[in-house]
mmCIF file of C-alpha atoms in Angstrom:
data_model
loop_
_atom_site.group_PDB
_atom_site.id
_atom_site.type_symbol
_atom_site.label_atom_id
_atom_site.label_comp_id
_atom_site.label_asym_id
_atom_site.label_seq_id
_atom_site.Cartn_x
_atom_site.Cartn_y
_atom_site.Cartn_z
ATOM 1 C CA MET A 1 59.747 185.492 85.376
ATOM 2 C CA ARG A 2 58.332 189.011 85.900
ATOM 3 C CA TRP A 3 57.512 190.041 89.381
ATOM 4 C CA SER A 4 54.139 191.209 90.412
ATOM 5 C CA GLU A 5 53.920 194.743 91.333
ATOM 6 C CA GLU A 6 53.974 193.918 94.993
ATOM 7 C CA ARG A 7 57.103 191.738 94.702
ATOM 8 C CA GLN A 8 58.840 194.209 92.402
ATOM 9 C CA ALA A 9 58.193 196.856 95.070
ATOM 10 C CA LEU A 10 59.582 194.620 97.747
ATOM 11 C CA LYS A 11 62.709 193.959 95.568
ATOM 12 C CA ASP A 12 63.057 197.747 94.793
ATOM 13 C CA SER A 13 62.806 198.483 98.635
ATOM 14 C CA ALA A 14 65.600 195.811 99.374
ATOM 15 C CA ALA A 15 67.725 197.142 96.736
ATOM 16 C CA GLU A 16 67.428 200.800 98.163
ATOM 17 C CA PHE A 17 68.264 199.320 101.683
ATOM 18 C CA ALA A 18 71.444 197.812 100.278
ATOM 19 C CA ARG A 19 72.607 200.964 98.552
ATOM 20 C CA ARG A 20 71.858 203.034 101.611
ATOM 21 C CA GLU A 21 72.794 200.779 104.627
ATOM 22 C CA ILE A 22 75.027 198.156 103.111
ATOM 23 C CA MET A 23 77.212 199.131 100.156
ATOM 24 C CA PRO A 24 78.962 202.133 101.907
ATOM 25 C CA SER A 25 80.453 199.917 104.624
ATOM 26 C CA LEU A 26 80.600 196.429 103.016
ATOM 27 C CA GLN A 27 84.334 196.475 102.279
ATOM 28 C CA GLU A 28 84.956 197.569 105.972
ATOM 29 C CA TRP A 29 82.803 194.572 107.119
ATOM 30 C CA GLU A 30 84.607 192.143 104.682
ATOM 31 C CA ASP A 31 87.910 193.321 106.045
ATOM 32 C CA ALA A 32 86.662 192.909 109.737
ATOM 33 C CA GLY A 33 85.352 189.421 109.034
ATOM 34 C CA GLU A 34 82.014 190.146 110.566
ATOM 35 C CA LEU A 35 78.787 192.012 110.269
ATOM 36 C CA PRO A 36 77.786 194.537 112.992
ATOM 37 C CA ARG A 37 74.585 193.568 115.001
ATOM 38 C CA SER A 38 73.398 197.106 114.163
ATOM 39 C CA LEU A 39 72.903 195.907 110.601
ATOM 40 C CA THR A 40 70.743 192.950 111.737
ATOM 41 C CA GLU A 41 68.686 195.442 113.888
ATOM 42 C CA ALA A 42 68.386 197.853 110.859
ATOM 43 C CA ALA A 43 67.400 194.996 108.545
ATOM 44 C CA ALA A 44 64.774 193.799 110.942
ATOM 45 C CA LYS A 45 63.411 197.347 111.499
ATOM 46 C CA ALA A 46 62.998 197.601 107.558
ATOM 47 C CA GLY A 47 61.214 194.275 107.589
ATOM 48 C CA LEU A 48 63.743 192.337 105.600
ATOM 49 C CA LEU A 49 64.262 189.574 108.037
ATOM 50 C CA SER A 50 60.655 188.495 108.436
ATOM 51 C CA VAL A 51 59.389 188.346 104.901
ATOM 52 C CA GLY A 52 58.248 184.790 104.044
ATOM 53 C CA TYR A 53 57.748 183.694 107.684
ATOM 54 C CA PRO A 54 54.122 183.233 109.109
ATOM 55 C CA GLU A 55 52.642 186.155 111.030
ATOM 56 C CA ALA A 56 51.779 183.722 113.783
ATOM 57 C CA VAL A 57 55.515 183.309 114.762
ATOM 58 C CA GLY A 58 56.386 187.039 114.293
ATOM 59 C CA GLY A 59 56.907 187.079 110.489
ATOM 60 C CA GLU A 60 55.583 189.509 107.918
ATOM 61 C CA GLY A 61 53.823 186.677 105.994
ATOM 62 C CA GLY A 62 54.302 186.007 102.321
ATOM 63 C CA ASP A 63 55.953 183.020 100.678
ATOM 64 C CA LEU A 64 59.351 181.758 99.213
ATOM 65 C CA LEU A 65 58.825 183.908 96.077
ATOM 66 C CA ASP A 66 58.429 187.096 98.055
ATOM 67 C CA ALA A 67 61.682 186.272 99.934
ATOM 68 C CA CYS A 68 63.351 185.515 96.649
ATOM 69 C CA ALA A 69 62.357 188.869 95.333
ATOM 70 C CA LEU A 70 63.630 190.564 98.289
ATOM 71 C CA GLN A 71 66.959 188.854 98.274
ATOM 72 C CA GLU A 72 67.260 189.318 94.385
ATOM 73 C CA GLY A 73 67.072 193.042 95.142
ATOM 74 C CA LEU A 74 69.879 193.006 97.649
ATOM 75 C CA MET A 75 72.075 190.954 95.081
ATOM 76 C CA GLU A 76 71.426 193.222 92.390
ATOM 77 C CA ALA A 77 72.551 196.264 94.314
ATOM 78 C CA GLY A 78 75.923 194.535 95.111
ATOM 79 C CA ALA A 79 75.498 192.529 98.328
ATOM 80 C CA SER A 80 78.307 189.989 98.805
ATOM 81 C CA GLY A 81 77.672 186.255 99.300
ATOM 82 C CA GLY A 82 79.120 186.503 102.869
ATOM 83 C CA LEU A 83 76.638 189.241 103.715
ATOM 84 C CA MET A 84 73.649 187.334 102.454
ATOM 85 C CA ALA A 85 74.682 184.142 104.248
ATOM 86 C CA SER A 86 75.381 185.986 107.543
ATOM 87 C CA LEU A 87 72.454 188.463 107.564
ATOM 88 C CA PHE A 88 69.996 185.640 106.626
ATOM 89 C CA THR A 89 71.466 182.858 108.706
ATOM 90 C CA HIS A 90 68.039 182.709 110.435
ATOM 91 C CA GLY A 91 66.963 181.260 107.146
ATOM 92 C CA ILE A 92 68.524 177.927 108.111
ATOM 93 C CA SER A 93 68.374 178.205 111.857
ATOM 94 C CA VAL A 94 64.546 178.975 112.604
ATOM 95 C CA PRO A 95 62.485 177.117 110.055
ATOM 96 C CA HIS A 96 62.884 173.788 111.925
ATOM 97 C CA MET A 97 61.468 175.446 115.068
ATOM 98 C CA ILE A 98 58.677 177.064 113.062
ATOM 99 C CA GLU A 99 57.680 173.788 111.371
ATOM 100 C CA ASN A 100 58.269 171.350 114.351
ATOM 101 C CA GLY A 101 59.086 173.259 117.561
ATOM 102 C CA SER A 102 57.082 173.954 120.620
ATOM 103 C CA PRO A 103 55.534 177.293 121.438
ATOM 104 C CA TYR A 104 58.328 177.732 124.012
ATOM 105 C CA LEU A 105 60.969 177.493 121.261
ATOM 106 C CA VAL A 106 59.139 179.714 119.023
ATOM 107 C CA ASP A 107 58.793 182.447 121.760
ATOM 108 C CA ARG A 108 62.254 182.209 122.983
ATOM 109 C CA TYR A 109 64.111 181.978 119.759
ATOM 110 C CA VAL A 110 62.019 182.438 116.601
ATOM 111 C CA ARG A 111 60.225 185.632 117.484
ATOM 112 C CA PRO A 112 63.214 187.491 118.775
ATOM 113 C CA THR A 113 65.278 186.352 115.831
ATOM 114 C CA LEU A 114 62.880 187.626 113.315
ATOM 115 C CA ALA A 115 62.787 190.881 115.278
ATOM 116 C CA GLY A 116 66.542 191.336 114.957
ATOM 117 C CA GLU A 117 67.051 190.794 118.692
ATOM 118 C CA ARG A 118 68.837 187.519 118.498
ATOM 119 C CA ILE A 119 71.094 185.710 115.978
ATOM 120 C CA GLY A 120 70.939 182.021 115.487
ATOM 121 C CA SER A 121 72.990 179.482 113.466
ATOM 122 C CA LEU A 122 72.667 175.794 112.537
ATOM 123 C CA GLY A 123 75.297 173.338 113.625
ATOM 124 C CA ILE A 124 75.388 170.397 111.257
ATOM 125 C CA THR A 125 78.707 169.895 109.616
ATOM 126 C CA GLU A 126 81.339 167.961 111.552
ATOM 127 C CA PRO A 127 85.181 167.717 111.093
ATOM 128 C CA GLY A 128 85.656 165.046 108.547
ATOM 129 C CA GLY A 129 81.907 164.712 108.039
ATOM 130 C CA GLY A 130 81.119 166.935 105.077
ATOM 131 C CA SER A 131 77.814 166.530 103.446
ATOM 132 C CA ASP A 132 77.141 163.262 105.304
ATOM 133 C CA VAL A 133 74.355 164.392 107.628
ATOM 134 C CA ALA A 134 73.378 160.788 108.387
ATOM 135 C CA GLY A 135 76.878 160.155 109.769
ATOM 136 C CA ILE A 136 76.715 162.790 112.493
ATOM 137 C CA THR A 137 78.585 161.765 115.578
ATOM 138 C CA THR A 138 78.158 164.653 118.107
ATOM 139 C CA LYS A 139 76.240 162.876 120.887
ATOM 140 C CA ALA A 140 73.404 163.844 123.159
ATOM 141 C CA VAL A 141 72.514 161.636 126.036
ATOM 142 C CA ARG A 142 69.323 162.137 128.097
ATOM 143 C CA ASP A 143 70.087 162.566 131.804
ATOM 144 C CA GLY A 144 66.928 163.562 133.752
ATOM 145 C CA ASP A 145 65.466 166.956 132.564
ATOM 146 C CA HIS A 146 68.689 167.564 130.486
ATOM 147 C CA TYR A 147 70.519 166.284 127.355
ATOM 148 C CA VAL A 148 74.461 166.123 127.820
ATOM 149 C CA ILE A 149 76.113 166.865 124.595
ATOM 150 C CA ASN A 150 79.629 166.068 123.483
ATOM 151 C CA GLY A 151 81.250 166.504 120.050
ATOM 152 C CA ALA A 152 82.309 169.176 117.584
ATOM 153 C CA LYS A 153 81.060 171.142 114.494
ATOM 154 C CA THR A 154 82.835 173.145 111.856
ATOM 155 C CA PHE A 155 82.116 175.646 109.115
ATOM 156 C CA ILE A 156 79.232 177.010 111.147
ATOM 157 C CA THR A 157 78.072 180.348 109.718
ATOM 158 C CA SER A 158 77.375 183.127 112.293
ATOM 159 C CA ALA A 159 78.580 180.982 115.138
ATOM 160 C CA VAL A 160 80.910 183.636 116.434
ATOM 161 C CA ARG A 161 78.368 186.483 116.632
ATOM 162 C CA GLY A 162 75.392 184.194 117.194
ATOM 163 C CA ASP A 163 73.341 183.809 120.486
ATOM 164 C CA PHE A 164 72.335 180.139 119.767
ATOM 165 C CA VAL A 165 73.083 177.192 117.620
ATOM 166 C CA VAL A 166 70.429 174.670 116.456
ATOM 167 C CA THR A 167 72.532 171.566 116.901
ATOM 168 C CA ALA A 168 72.295 168.251 115.064
ATOM 169 C CA CYS A 169 73.085 165.459 117.607
ATOM 170 C CA ARG A 170 73.120 161.630 117.724
ATOM 171 C CA THR A 171 70.442 160.566 120.164
ATOM 172 C CA GLY A 172 69.720 157.145 118.881
ATOM 173 C CA GLU A 173 71.117 154.464 116.576
ATOM 174 C CA ALA A 174 73.576 154.902 113.761
ATOM 175 C CA GLY A 175 72.241 156.405 110.548
ATOM 176 C CA HIS A 176 69.564 158.889 109.585
ATOM 177 C CA GLY A 177 67.118 157.573 112.073
ATOM 178 C CA GLY A 178 69.002 158.490 115.193
ATOM 179 C CA ILE A 179 69.460 162.341 114.943
ATOM 180 C CA SER A 180 67.831 165.143 116.985
ATOM 181 C CA LEU A 181 67.940 168.799 116.775
ATOM 182 C CA ILE A 182 68.744 170.672 120.088
ATOM 183 C CA VAL A 183 69.057 174.351 120.648
ATOM 184 C CA VAL A 184 72.252 175.394 122.625
ATOM 185 C CA ASP A 185 72.619 178.853 123.841
ATOM 186 C CA LYS A 186 75.977 180.670 123.761
ATOM 187 C CA GLY A 187 77.368 180.905 127.225
ATOM 188 C CA THR A 188 76.204 177.351 128.299
ATOM 189 C CA PRO A 189 79.069 175.769 130.281
ATOM 190 C CA GLY A 190 81.162 173.564 128.141
ATOM 191 C CA PHE A 191 79.933 175.001 124.835
ATOM 192 C CA THR A 192 82.864 176.891 123.226
ATOM 193 C CA VAL A 193 83.485 178.782 119.819
ATOM 194 C CA GLN A 194 86.884 177.322 119.236
ATOM 195 C CA ARG A 195 88.134 179.535 116.589
ATOM 196 C CA SER A 196 86.877 181.786 113.811
ATOM 197 C CA LEU A 197 87.876 180.416 110.470
ATOM 198 C CA LYS A 198 89.458 182.430 107.625
ATOM 199 C CA LYS A 199 88.184 181.698 104.322
ATOM 200 C CA MET A 200 88.792 182.397 100.540
ATOM 201 C CA GLY A 201 85.556 184.180 100.189
ATOM 202 C CA TRP A 202 82.512 185.142 102.267
ATOM 203 C CA HIS A 203 84.816 187.175 104.376
ATOM 204 C CA CYS A 204 82.199 189.144 106.258
ATOM 205 C CA SER A 205 80.327 186.018 107.207
ATOM 206 C CA ASP A 206 81.911 184.740 110.445
ATOM 207 C CA THR A 207 82.542 181.053 110.377
ATOM 208 C CA ALA A 208 83.624 178.889 113.261
ATOM 209 C CA GLU A 209 84.465 175.640 114.835
ATOM 210 C CA LEU A 210 82.411 174.628 117.859
ATOM 211 C CA SER A 211 83.124 172.356 120.761
ATOM 212 C CA TYR A 212 80.777 170.589 123.142
ATOM 213 C CA VAL A 213 82.107 169.028 126.273
ATOM 214 C CA ASP A 214 79.460 167.795 128.792
ATOM 215 C CA VAL A 215 77.147 170.487 127.729
ATOM 216 C CA ARG A 216 73.763 170.371 129.699
ATOM 217 C CA VAL A 217 70.813 171.543 127.750
ATOM 218 C CA PRO A 218 67.182 171.351 129.083
ATOM 219 C CA VAL A 219 64.939 168.774 127.356
ATOM 220 C CA GLU A 220 62.625 171.769 126.424
ATOM 221 C CA ASN A 221 65.187 172.733 123.778
ATOM 222 C CA LEU A 222 64.581 169.675 121.737
ATOM 223 C CA VAL A 223 63.158 170.611 118.357
ATOM 224 C CA GLY A 224 59.989 168.395 117.731
ATOM 225 C CA GLU A 225 60.456 164.662 118.359
ATOM 226 C CA GLU A 226 63.677 162.804 119.396
ATOM 227 C CA ASN A 227 65.346 161.037 116.507
ATOM 228 C CA GLN A 228 63.428 163.058 113.906
ATOM 229 C CA GLY A 229 66.103 165.589 113.222
ATOM 230 C CA PHE A 230 67.203 164.307 109.965
ATOM 231 C CA TYR A 231 63.769 164.436 108.449
ATOM 232 C CA TYR A 232 63.499 167.971 109.846
ATOM 233 C CA ILE A 233 66.664 168.981 108.074
ATOM 234 C CA ALA A 234 65.674 167.261 104.979
ATOM 235 C CA GLN A 235 62.406 169.230 104.852
ATOM 236 C CA GLN A 236 64.406 172.616 104.705
ATOM 237 C CA PHE A 237 66.958 171.562 102.122
ATOM 238 C CA VAL A 238 64.834 172.479 99.174
ATOM 239 C CA VAL A 239 64.528 175.992 100.390
ATOM 240 C CA GLU A 240 68.150 176.319 101.309
ATOM 241 C CA ARG A 241 69.173 175.000 97.838
ATOM 242 C CA ILE A 242 66.827 177.430 96.124
ATOM 243 C CA PHE A 243 68.348 180.315 98.157
ATOM 244 C CA LEU A 244 71.855 179.172 97.254
ATOM 245 C CA ALA A 245 70.773 179.043 93.519
ATOM 246 C CA LEU A 246 69.398 182.608 93.858
ATOM 247 C CA MET A 247 72.623 183.756 95.232
ATOM 248 C CA GLY A 248 74.382 182.093 92.256
ATOM 249 C CA TYR A 249 72.469 183.786 89.578
ATOM 250 C CA GLY A 250 72.531 186.997 91.766
ATOM 251 C CA HIS A 251 76.320 186.965 91.590
ATOM 252 C CA ALA A 252 76.144 186.324 87.767
ATOM 253 C CA ARG A 253 73.661 189.155 86.990
ATOM 254 C CA ARG A 254 75.650 191.567 89.169
ATOM 255 C CA CYS A 255 78.930 190.602 87.477
ATOM 256 C CA LEU A 256 77.224 191.112 84.110
ATOM 257 C CA ASP A 257 76.102 194.559 84.978
ATOM 258 C CA LEU A 258 79.520 195.527 86.274
ATOM 259 C CA SER A 259 81.317 194.146 83.235
ATOM 260 C CA ALA A 260 78.957 195.800 80.693
ATOM 261 C CA GLN A 261 79.474 199.100 82.382
ATOM 262 C CA TYR A 262 83.190 198.637 82.559
ATOM 263 C CA ALA A 263 83.402 197.537 78.953
ATOM 264 C CA ARG A 264 81.529 200.679 77.754
ATOM 265 C CA GLU A 265 83.752 203.045 79.803
ATOM 266 C CA ARG A 266 87.254 201.186 79.359
ATOM 267 C CA GLU A 267 89.099 202.221 76.255
ATOM 268 C CA THR A 268 91.849 200.203 74.745
ATOM 269 C CA PHE A 269 93.780 200.864 71.501
ATOM 270 C CA GLY A 270 91.674 204.012 71.160
ATOM 271 C CA LYS A 271 88.075 202.478 71.397
ATOM 272 C CA PRO A 272 85.783 201.152 74.125
ATOM 273 C CA LEU A 273 86.040 197.507 74.947
ATOM 274 C CA THR A 274 82.512 196.950 73.554
ATOM 275 C CA LYS A 275 83.645 197.799 70.006
ATOM 276 C CA ASN A 276 85.362 194.450 70.166
ATOM 277 C CA GLN A 277 83.348 191.558 68.852
ATOM 278 C CA VAL A 278 84.823 189.083 71.270
ATOM 279 C CA VAL A 279 83.860 191.274 74.278
ATOM 280 C CA ARG A 280 80.263 191.619 73.095
ATOM 281 C CA ALA A 281 80.050 187.888 72.629
ATOM 282 C CA GLN A 282 81.306 187.324 76.171
ATOM 283 C CA LEU A 283 78.847 189.855 77.579
ATOM 284 C CA VAL A 284 76.027 188.006 75.643
ATOM 285 C CA GLU A 285 77.131 184.663 77.035
ATOM 286 C CA MET A 286 77.006 185.989 80.588
ATOM 287 C CA HIS A 287 73.617 187.247 79.858
ATOM 288 C CA ARG A 288 72.446 183.886 78.544
ATOM 289 C CA GLN A 289 73.774 181.784 81.408
ATOM 290 C CA ALA A 290 72.409 184.225 84.002
ATOM 291 C CA GLU A 291 68.943 184.324 82.541
ATOM 292 C CA VAL A 292 68.758 180.588 82.218
ATOM 293 C CA ALA A 293 69.816 180.072 85.814
ATOM 294 C CA ARG A 294 67.195 182.664 86.974
ATOM 295 C CA THR A 295 64.313 181.335 84.920
ATOM 296 C CA TYR A 296 64.958 177.758 86.104
ATOM 297 C CA THR A 297 65.435 178.713 89.740
ATOM 298 C CA LEU A 298 62.300 180.689 89.921
ATOM 299 C CA ASP A 299 60.295 178.081 88.176
ATOM 300 C CA VAL A 300 61.365 175.541 90.740
ATOM 301 C CA ALA A 301 60.649 178.019 93.525
ATOM 302 C CA ALA A 302 57.182 178.593 92.140
ATOM 303 C CA ARG A 303 56.449 174.886 91.895
ATOM 304 C CA HIS A 304 57.510 174.403 95.549
ATOM 305 C CA VAL A 305 55.205 177.218 96.556
ATOM 306 C CA ALA A 306 52.455 175.407 94.564
ATOM 307 C CA GLY A 307 53.004 172.214 96.687
ATOM 308 C CA GLU A 308 54.910 170.127 94.166
ATOM 309 C CA SER A 309 57.754 167.896 95.252
ATOM 310 C CA VAL A 310 60.812 169.360 93.747
ATOM 311 C CA ILE A 311 63.628 167.875 95.692
ATOM 312 C CA ALA A 312 65.510 166.806 92.623
ATOM 313 C CA GLU A 313 64.801 170.030 90.784
ATOM 314 C CA ALA A 314 66.120 172.077 93.579
ATOM 315 C CA CYS A 315 69.465 170.130 93.235
ATOM 316 C CA LEU A 316 69.565 170.790 89.661
ATOM 317 C CA ALA A 317 68.661 174.353 89.946
ATOM 318 C CA LYS A 318 71.335 174.849 92.489
ATOM 319 C CA GLN A 319 73.955 173.280 90.246
ATOM 320 C CA THR A 320 72.809 175.328 87.249
ATOM 321 C CA ALA A 321 72.905 178.623 89.008
ATOM 322 C CA VAL A 322 76.055 178.022 91.045
ATOM 323 C CA ASP A 323 78.047 176.759 87.934
ATOM 324 C CA THR A 324 76.730 179.951 86.321
ATOM 325 C CA ALA A 325 78.105 182.047 89.033
ATOM 326 C CA VAL A 326 81.509 180.502 88.887
ATOM 327 C CA ALA A 327 81.655 180.870 85.031
ATOM 328 C CA VAL A 328 80.336 184.383 84.789
ATOM 329 C CA SER A 329 82.519 185.789 87.482
ATOM 330 C CA ASP A 330 85.510 184.222 85.935
ATOM 331 C CA ILE A 331 84.624 186.044 82.708
ATOM 332 C CA ALA A 332 83.962 189.268 84.736
ATOM 333 C CA VAL A 333 87.491 189.178 86.178
ATOM 334 C CA GLN A 334 89.032 188.658 82.793
ATOM 335 C CA LEU A 335 87.039 191.464 81.197
ATOM 336 C CA HIS A 336 88.149 193.696 84.087
ATOM 337 C CA GLY A 337 91.834 192.731 83.497
ATOM 338 C CA GLY A 338 94.313 193.682 86.285
ATOM 339 C CA THR A 339 91.578 195.759 87.947
ATOM 340 C CA GLY A 340 89.515 192.627 88.408
ATOM 341 C CA TYR A 341 92.252 190.897 90.258
ATOM 342 C CA MET A 342 92.792 193.659 92.842
ATOM 343 C CA HIS A 343 91.459 193.034 96.392
ATOM 344 C CA GLY A 344 88.646 195.209 97.295
ATOM 345 C CA THR A 345 87.115 195.490 93.714
ATOM 346 C CA GLU A 346 83.596 194.155 93.540
ATOM 347 C CA VAL A 347 84.131 191.612 90.830
ATOM 348 C CA GLU A 348 87.056 190.112 92.765
ATOM 349 C CA ARG A 349 84.699 189.648 95.697
ATOM 350 C CA HIS A 350 82.003 188.000 93.695
ATOM 351 C CA TYR A 351 84.681 185.651 92.149
ATOM 352 C CA ARG A 352 85.870 184.532 95.548
ATOM 353 C CA ASP A 353 82.336 184.290 96.998
ATOM 354 C CA ALA A 354 80.906 182.269 94.122
ATOM 355 C CA ARG A 355 83.475 179.523 94.353
ATOM 356 C CA LEU A 356 81.958 178.347 97.717
ATOM 357 C CA LEU A 357 78.557 177.802 96.175
ATOM 358 C CA PRO A 358 79.164 174.366 94.503
ATOM 359 C CA ILE A 359 80.428 173.246 97.913
ATOM 360 C CA GLY A 360 77.911 174.644 100.448
ATOM 361 C CA GLY A 361 74.452 173.441 101.073
ATOM 362 C CA GLY A 362 75.357 169.988 99.648
ATOM 363 C CA ALA A 363 78.318 169.549 97.202
ATOM 364 C CA THR A 364 77.374 169.349 93.625
ATOM 365 C CA GLU A 365 78.599 165.835 93.393
ATOM 366 C CA VAL A 366 76.476 164.589 96.342
ATOM 367 C CA LEU A 367 73.343 166.497 94.961
ATOM 368 C CA THR A 368 73.825 164.993 91.471
ATOM 369 C CA ASP A 369 73.879 161.617 92.884
ATOM 370 C CA LEU A 370 70.680 162.413 95.024
ATOM 371 C CA ALA A 371 69.047 163.665 91.888
ATOM 372 C CA ALA A 372 70.075 160.562 89.937
ATOM 373 C CA LYS A 373 68.344 158.390 92.619
ATOM 374 C CA LEU A 374 65.207 160.525 92.699
ATOM 375 C CA LEU A 375 64.948 160.695 88.828
ATOM 376 C CA GLY A 376 65.235 156.899 88.671
ATOM 377 C CA TYR A 377 68.634 156.684 86.983
ATOM 378 C CA CYS A 378 70.244 154.214 89.492
#
């Protein structure tokens, strides 16, 4: 897909922001395990956080393809997976409120988040729960004008530095029909960030375990209707998986660029690496996989914008792109040799970050089974 002039300008602007505001400090943030709030504020000021969100809720307007062009620019400039996940965590925390929340929730959480004034996260995954959203056990019981929440969450992105967590809770019967989304503010008595989790990759994306012990939250913080949370979550899965696919082919394309440059400059046995047929073949294979993943992902994104139901296709796009990220980043490390294995080199970071993608946002095995059902193969 070729971007329109407007989307190409958006992509170029995002890439320039990354080169100016992100890349000089990225390794420092990776080592610190967290992004500074000043980056969120700078990104908001540059208009990066609000692209693709309605103007009526504080966004810049535009659609999913505009957001894809923007994020593609950041990835091509070298942004890490962890940075993308943490800087754009609002992409999974505010859409439920935009689509289903009250004006109160929009004003209290959505507008300040898109303005870079607040940071939100989404609390779904539970210890031992994995991708089983319908099996959520964190419980919220109505008590007058409040819900009382008890339970735990894990692997929650931006929970350490975040200001609120959109929390999936069990408010009704077992299964997908008894889940609600309730916004919990940091600092609410009984709500605790238990510990920050160290990970193989996504180092600058803070990830945490959360504990809820008799946490009292006003009923006004319920997103939409009670017991409809599973459906609200499912509504956003297509976009989340498209963005993870974009991250996948973004890693692959960046690894290809880095490897091609390195292969032209690195000499072995008196000649550049690119003089070896096997190296050229590997670069072409990296290119092939990355282009296929990008083409398919953006086609699915365009079909979603056009109003088609692409639930199965989003699952397949994610698998195609994240498998590409894992394979291409592996080749990139191999082509860089010992340099590629050193901590702090960019290909090493992409290699570690890419490995999470077949797990996050729905494990490949779970999404493949979902796609089989949707496509009528079982």
